[in-house]
Coordinates of C-alpha atoms in Angstrom, one line a residue:
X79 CA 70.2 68.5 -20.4
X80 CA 67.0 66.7 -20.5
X81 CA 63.8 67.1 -19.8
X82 CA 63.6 65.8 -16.4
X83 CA 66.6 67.6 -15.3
X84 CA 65.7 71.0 -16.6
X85 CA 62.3 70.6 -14.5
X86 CA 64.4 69.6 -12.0
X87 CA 66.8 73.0 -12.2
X88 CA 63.6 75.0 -12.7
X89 CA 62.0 73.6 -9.5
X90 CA 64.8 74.2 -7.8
X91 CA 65.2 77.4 -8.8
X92 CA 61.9 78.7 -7.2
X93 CA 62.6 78.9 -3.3
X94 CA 62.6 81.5 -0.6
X95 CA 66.1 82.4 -2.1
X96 CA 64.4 83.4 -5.1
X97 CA 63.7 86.7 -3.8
X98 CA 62.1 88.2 -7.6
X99 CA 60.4 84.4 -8.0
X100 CA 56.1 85.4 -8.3
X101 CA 53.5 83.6 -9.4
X102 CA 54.6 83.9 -13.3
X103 CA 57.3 81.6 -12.3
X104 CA 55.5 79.8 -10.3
X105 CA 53.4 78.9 -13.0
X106 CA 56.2 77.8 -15.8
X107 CA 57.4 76.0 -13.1
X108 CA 54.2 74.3 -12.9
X109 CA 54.2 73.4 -16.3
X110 CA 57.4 71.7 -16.4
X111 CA 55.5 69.3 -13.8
X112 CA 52.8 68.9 -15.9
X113 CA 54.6 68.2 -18.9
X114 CA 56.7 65.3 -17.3
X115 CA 53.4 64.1 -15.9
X116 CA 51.0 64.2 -19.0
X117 CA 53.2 64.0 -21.6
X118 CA 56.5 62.1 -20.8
X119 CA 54.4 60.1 -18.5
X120 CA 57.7 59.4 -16.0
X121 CA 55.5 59.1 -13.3
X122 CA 58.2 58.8 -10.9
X123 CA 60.4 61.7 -11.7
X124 CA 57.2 63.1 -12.4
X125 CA 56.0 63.0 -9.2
X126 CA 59.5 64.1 -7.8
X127 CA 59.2 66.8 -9.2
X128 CA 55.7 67.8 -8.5
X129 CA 56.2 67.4 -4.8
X130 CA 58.9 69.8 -4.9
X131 CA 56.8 72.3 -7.4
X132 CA 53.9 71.6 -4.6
X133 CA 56.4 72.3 -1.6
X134 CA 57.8 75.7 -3.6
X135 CA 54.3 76.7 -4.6
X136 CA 53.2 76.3 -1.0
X137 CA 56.3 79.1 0.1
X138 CA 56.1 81.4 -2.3
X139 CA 51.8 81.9 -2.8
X140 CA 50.1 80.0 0.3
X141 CA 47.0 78.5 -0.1
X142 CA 45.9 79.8 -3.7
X143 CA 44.4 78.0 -6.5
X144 CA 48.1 77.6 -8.0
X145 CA 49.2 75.4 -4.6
X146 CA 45.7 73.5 -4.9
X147 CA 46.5 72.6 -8.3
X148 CA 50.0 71.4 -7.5
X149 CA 48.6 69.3 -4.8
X150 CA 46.4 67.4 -7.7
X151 CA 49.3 67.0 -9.8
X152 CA 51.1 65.6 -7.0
X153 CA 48.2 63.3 -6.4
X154 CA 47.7 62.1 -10.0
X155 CA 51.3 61.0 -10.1
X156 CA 51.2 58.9 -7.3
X157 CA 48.0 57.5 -8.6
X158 CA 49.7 56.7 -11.8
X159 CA 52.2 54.6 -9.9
X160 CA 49.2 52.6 -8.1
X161 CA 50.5 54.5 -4.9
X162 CA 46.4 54.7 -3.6
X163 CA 47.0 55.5 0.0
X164 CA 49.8 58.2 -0.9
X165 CA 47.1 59.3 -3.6
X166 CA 44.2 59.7 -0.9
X167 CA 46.0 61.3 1.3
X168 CA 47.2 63.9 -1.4
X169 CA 43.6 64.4 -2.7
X170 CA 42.4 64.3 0.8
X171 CA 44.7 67.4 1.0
X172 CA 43.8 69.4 -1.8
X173 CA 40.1 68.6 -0.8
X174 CA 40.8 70.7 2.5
X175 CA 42.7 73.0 0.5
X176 CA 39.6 73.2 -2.0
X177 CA 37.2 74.0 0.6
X178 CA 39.3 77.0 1.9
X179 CA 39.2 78.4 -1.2
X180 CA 35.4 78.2 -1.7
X181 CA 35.9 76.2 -4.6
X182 CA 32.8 73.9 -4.3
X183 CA 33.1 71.8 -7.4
X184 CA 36.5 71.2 -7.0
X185 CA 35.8 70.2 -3.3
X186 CA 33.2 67.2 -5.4
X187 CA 35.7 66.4 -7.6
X188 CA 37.9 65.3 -5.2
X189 CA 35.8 63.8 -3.1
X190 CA 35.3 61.2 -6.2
X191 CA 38.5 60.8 -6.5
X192 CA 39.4 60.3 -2.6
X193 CA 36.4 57.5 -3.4
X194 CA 37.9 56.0 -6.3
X195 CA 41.4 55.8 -4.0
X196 CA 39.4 53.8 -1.6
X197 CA 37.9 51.5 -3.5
X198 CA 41.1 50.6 -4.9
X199 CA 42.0 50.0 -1.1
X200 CA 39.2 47.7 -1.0
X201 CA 37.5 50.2 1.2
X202 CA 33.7 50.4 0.1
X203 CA 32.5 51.7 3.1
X204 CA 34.8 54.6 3.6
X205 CA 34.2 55.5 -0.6
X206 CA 30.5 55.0 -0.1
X207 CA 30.1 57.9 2.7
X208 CA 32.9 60.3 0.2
X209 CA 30.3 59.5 -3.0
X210 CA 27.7 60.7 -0.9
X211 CA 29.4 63.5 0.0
X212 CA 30.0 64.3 -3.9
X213 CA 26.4 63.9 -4.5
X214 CA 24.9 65.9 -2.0
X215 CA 27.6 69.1 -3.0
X216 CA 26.1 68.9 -6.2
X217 CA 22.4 68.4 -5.8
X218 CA 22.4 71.2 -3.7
X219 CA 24.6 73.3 -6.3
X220 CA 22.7 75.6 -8.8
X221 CA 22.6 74.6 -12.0
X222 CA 23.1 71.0 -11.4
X223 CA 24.3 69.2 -14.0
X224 CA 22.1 66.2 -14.8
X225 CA 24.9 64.3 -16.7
X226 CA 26.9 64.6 -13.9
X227 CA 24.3 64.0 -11.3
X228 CA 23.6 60.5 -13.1
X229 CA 27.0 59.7 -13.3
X230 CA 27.6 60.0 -9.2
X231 CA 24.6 58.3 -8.7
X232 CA 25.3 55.6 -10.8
X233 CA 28.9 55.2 -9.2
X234 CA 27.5 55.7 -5.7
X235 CA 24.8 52.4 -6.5
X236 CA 27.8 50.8 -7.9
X237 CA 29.0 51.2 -4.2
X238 CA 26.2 50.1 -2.6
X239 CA 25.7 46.9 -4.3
X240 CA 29.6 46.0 -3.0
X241 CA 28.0 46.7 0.4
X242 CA 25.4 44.7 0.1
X243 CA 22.4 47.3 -0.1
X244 CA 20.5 46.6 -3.4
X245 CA 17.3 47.9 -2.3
X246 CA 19.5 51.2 -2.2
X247 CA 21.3 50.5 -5.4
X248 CA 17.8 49.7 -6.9
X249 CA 16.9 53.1 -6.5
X250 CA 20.2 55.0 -7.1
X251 CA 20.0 53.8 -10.7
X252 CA 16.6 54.5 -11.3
X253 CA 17.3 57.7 -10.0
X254 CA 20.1 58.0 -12.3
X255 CA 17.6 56.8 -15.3
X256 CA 15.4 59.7 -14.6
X257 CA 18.4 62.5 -15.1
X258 CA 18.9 60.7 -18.5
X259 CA 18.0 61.3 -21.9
X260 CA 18.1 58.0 -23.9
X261 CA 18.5 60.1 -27.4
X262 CA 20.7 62.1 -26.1
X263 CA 24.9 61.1 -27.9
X264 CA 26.2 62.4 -25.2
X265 CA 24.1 60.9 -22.5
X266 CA 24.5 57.2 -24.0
X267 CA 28.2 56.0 -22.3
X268 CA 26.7 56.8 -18.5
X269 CA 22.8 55.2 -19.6
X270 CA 24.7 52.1 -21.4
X271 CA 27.1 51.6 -18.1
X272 CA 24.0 52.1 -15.6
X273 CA 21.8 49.7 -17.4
X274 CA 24.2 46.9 -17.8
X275 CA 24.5 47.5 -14.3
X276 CA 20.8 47.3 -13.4
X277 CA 20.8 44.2 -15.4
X278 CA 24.1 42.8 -13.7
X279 CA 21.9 43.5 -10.0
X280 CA 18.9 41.4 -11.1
X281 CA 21.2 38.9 -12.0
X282 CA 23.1 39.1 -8.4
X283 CA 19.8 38.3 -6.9
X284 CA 18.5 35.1 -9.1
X285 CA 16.0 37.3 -10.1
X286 CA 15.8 36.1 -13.8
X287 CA 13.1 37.5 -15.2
X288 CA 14.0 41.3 -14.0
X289 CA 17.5 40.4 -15.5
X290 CA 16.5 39.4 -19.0
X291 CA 14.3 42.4 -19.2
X292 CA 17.0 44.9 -18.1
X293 CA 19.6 43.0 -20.6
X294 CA 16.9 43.3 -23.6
X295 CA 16.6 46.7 -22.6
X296 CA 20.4 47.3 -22.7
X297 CA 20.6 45.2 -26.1
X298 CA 17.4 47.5 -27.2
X299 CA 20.2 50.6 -26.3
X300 CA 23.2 49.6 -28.1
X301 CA 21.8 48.8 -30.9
X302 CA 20.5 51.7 -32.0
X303 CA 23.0 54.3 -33.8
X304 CA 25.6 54.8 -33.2
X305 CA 26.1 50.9 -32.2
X306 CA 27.6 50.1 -29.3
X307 CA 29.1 46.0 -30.0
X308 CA 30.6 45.7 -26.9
X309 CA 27.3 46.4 -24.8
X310 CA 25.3 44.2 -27.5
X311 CA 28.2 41.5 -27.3
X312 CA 27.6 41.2 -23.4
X313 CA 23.9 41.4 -23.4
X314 CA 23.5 38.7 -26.1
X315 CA 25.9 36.5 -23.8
X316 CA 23.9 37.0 -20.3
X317 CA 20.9 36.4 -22.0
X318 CA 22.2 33.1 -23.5
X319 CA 23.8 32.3 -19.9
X320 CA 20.5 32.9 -17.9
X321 CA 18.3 31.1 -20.7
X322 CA 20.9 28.1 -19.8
X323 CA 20.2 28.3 -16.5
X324 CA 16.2 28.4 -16.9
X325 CA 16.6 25.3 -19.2
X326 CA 15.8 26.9 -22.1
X327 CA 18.9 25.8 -24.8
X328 CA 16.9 27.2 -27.8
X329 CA 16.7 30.4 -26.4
X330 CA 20.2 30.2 -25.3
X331 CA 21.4 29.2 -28.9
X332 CA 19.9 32.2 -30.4
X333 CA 21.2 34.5 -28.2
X334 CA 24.6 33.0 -28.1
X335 CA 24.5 32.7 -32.1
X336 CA 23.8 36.8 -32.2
X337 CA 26.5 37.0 -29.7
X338 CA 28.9 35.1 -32.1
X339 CA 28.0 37.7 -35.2
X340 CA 29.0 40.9 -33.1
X341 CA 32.1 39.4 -31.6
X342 CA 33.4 37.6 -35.0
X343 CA 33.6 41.6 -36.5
X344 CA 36.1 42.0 -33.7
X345 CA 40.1 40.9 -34.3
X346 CA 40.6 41.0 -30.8
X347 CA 38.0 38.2 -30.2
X348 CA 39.5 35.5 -31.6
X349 CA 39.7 33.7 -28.4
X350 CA 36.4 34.4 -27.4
X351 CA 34.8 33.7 -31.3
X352 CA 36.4 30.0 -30.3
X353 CA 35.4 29.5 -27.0
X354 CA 31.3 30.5 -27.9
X355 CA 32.2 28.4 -31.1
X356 CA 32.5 25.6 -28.6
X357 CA 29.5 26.4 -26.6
X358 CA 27.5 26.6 -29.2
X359 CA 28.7 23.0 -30.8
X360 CA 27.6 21.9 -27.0
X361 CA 24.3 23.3 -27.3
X362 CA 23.8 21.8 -30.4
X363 CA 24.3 18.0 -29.5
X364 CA 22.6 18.1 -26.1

């Protein structure tokens, strides 16, 4: 018997005619879900057999952490499959389930994730109001994380820019600055992501002299240790790009020459160590 059909039997097994099943079964039964989800990585069966788990759960325990739980499972399979609307309305679920339980950060976690859903569906609006939603349950949570706090409002200005409100996004990522600590290891993925995207929102607007000093500031970022090439690979490159556009080729050739000594480290570049190559050749005879 394999894997998939032994969850299957197991799953099965726990229904109403089960009349000893509790929630120690319910719980091995969970795990068989969980293993065809995050280890086999079937999504389909996977999320066969989660909905059935999810639809057991629901019989035997009610609303309970155990049935929230399955709803997520249930929710991450479908989003593995790039089924978003079946995804939302599954996490929109086990949000309402959340919030019956008095389980407040779960209730934020899923509002992300209903956002992320969204914006899959090309629906900024409807993910923008769910961010805010996130960041408001945790601002007025004690103990508020600020890692976490930049994070949301780093996503949430990443929101706002698709909606077109940049003086709003201007101000979510400063906010987001301010709950950062720039020598902190563990603070420097979220403060590398905001400020390229800082930079990136200058940029947006033609406003070229805000953009170079947000990219410097970036390439000032990555390059301390640990490095970060990738961040110091685009920031090189938009600051070659916008020296271009101001007329200044010198400029651009240096940038676009340190771009061409963090890339050509990089095996995967090869396409990209060719096409700057070109550029650069360009540069050079104009």
């Amino acid at each position: 018997m394999t894997r998939f059909h032994a969850a299957v039997c197991a799953s099965l097994m726990l229904s109403l005619s089960c009349a000893d099943a509790n929630e120690a079964d319910a719980r091995k039964f969970m795990a068989y879900c969980e293993h065809e989800l995050n280890d086999t990585k079937n999504y389909d069966e996977a999320g066969k057999i989660c909905k059935r788990v999810r639809e057991d759960i629901k019989v035997l325990l009610g609303v309970s952490p155990l049935y929230l739980q399955s709803v997520v499972n249930e929710a991450d399979s479908k989003w593995a499959l790039g089924n978003y609307p079946e995804a939302f309305n599954l996490y929109s679920e086990a949000a309402d389930v959340a919030i019956k339980l008095g389980d407040i950060n779960k209730v934020r976690e899923l509002r992300i994730r209903q956002a992320e859903a969204e914006l899959f569906r090309g629906k900024s609006f409807e993910a923008e109001i769910l961010l805010r939603d996130a960041l408001r349950r945790l601002q007025s949570s004690r103990g508020s994380n600020p890692l976490q706090e930049a994070d949301l409002l780093s996503r949430h200005a990443e929101v706002l820019v698709t909606l077109g409100q940049t003086k709003a996004a201007m101000q979510g990522y400063l906010a987001a600055f301010a709950k950062l600590d720039a020598d902190s290891i563990k603070h420097r993925p979220i403060l590398l992501k905001t400020q390229l995207r800082y930079a990136e929102l200058f940029e947006r607007q033609s406003r070229y002299s805000g953009a170079t000093a947000s990219y410097l500031k970036l390439l000032q970022i990555a390059s301390s240790k640990p490095s970060a090439p990738e961040y110091m690979a685009i920031a090189y490159g938009r600051l070659g790009w916008i020296s271009e556009t101001l007329g200044k080729p010198a400029d651009a050739l240096s940038y676009y020459r340190r771009q061409l000594e963090v890339i050509e480290k990089d095996p995967a570049q090869v396409a990209a160590v060719d096409e700057l190559r070109k550029k650069i050749v360009q540069l050079e005879k104009s």
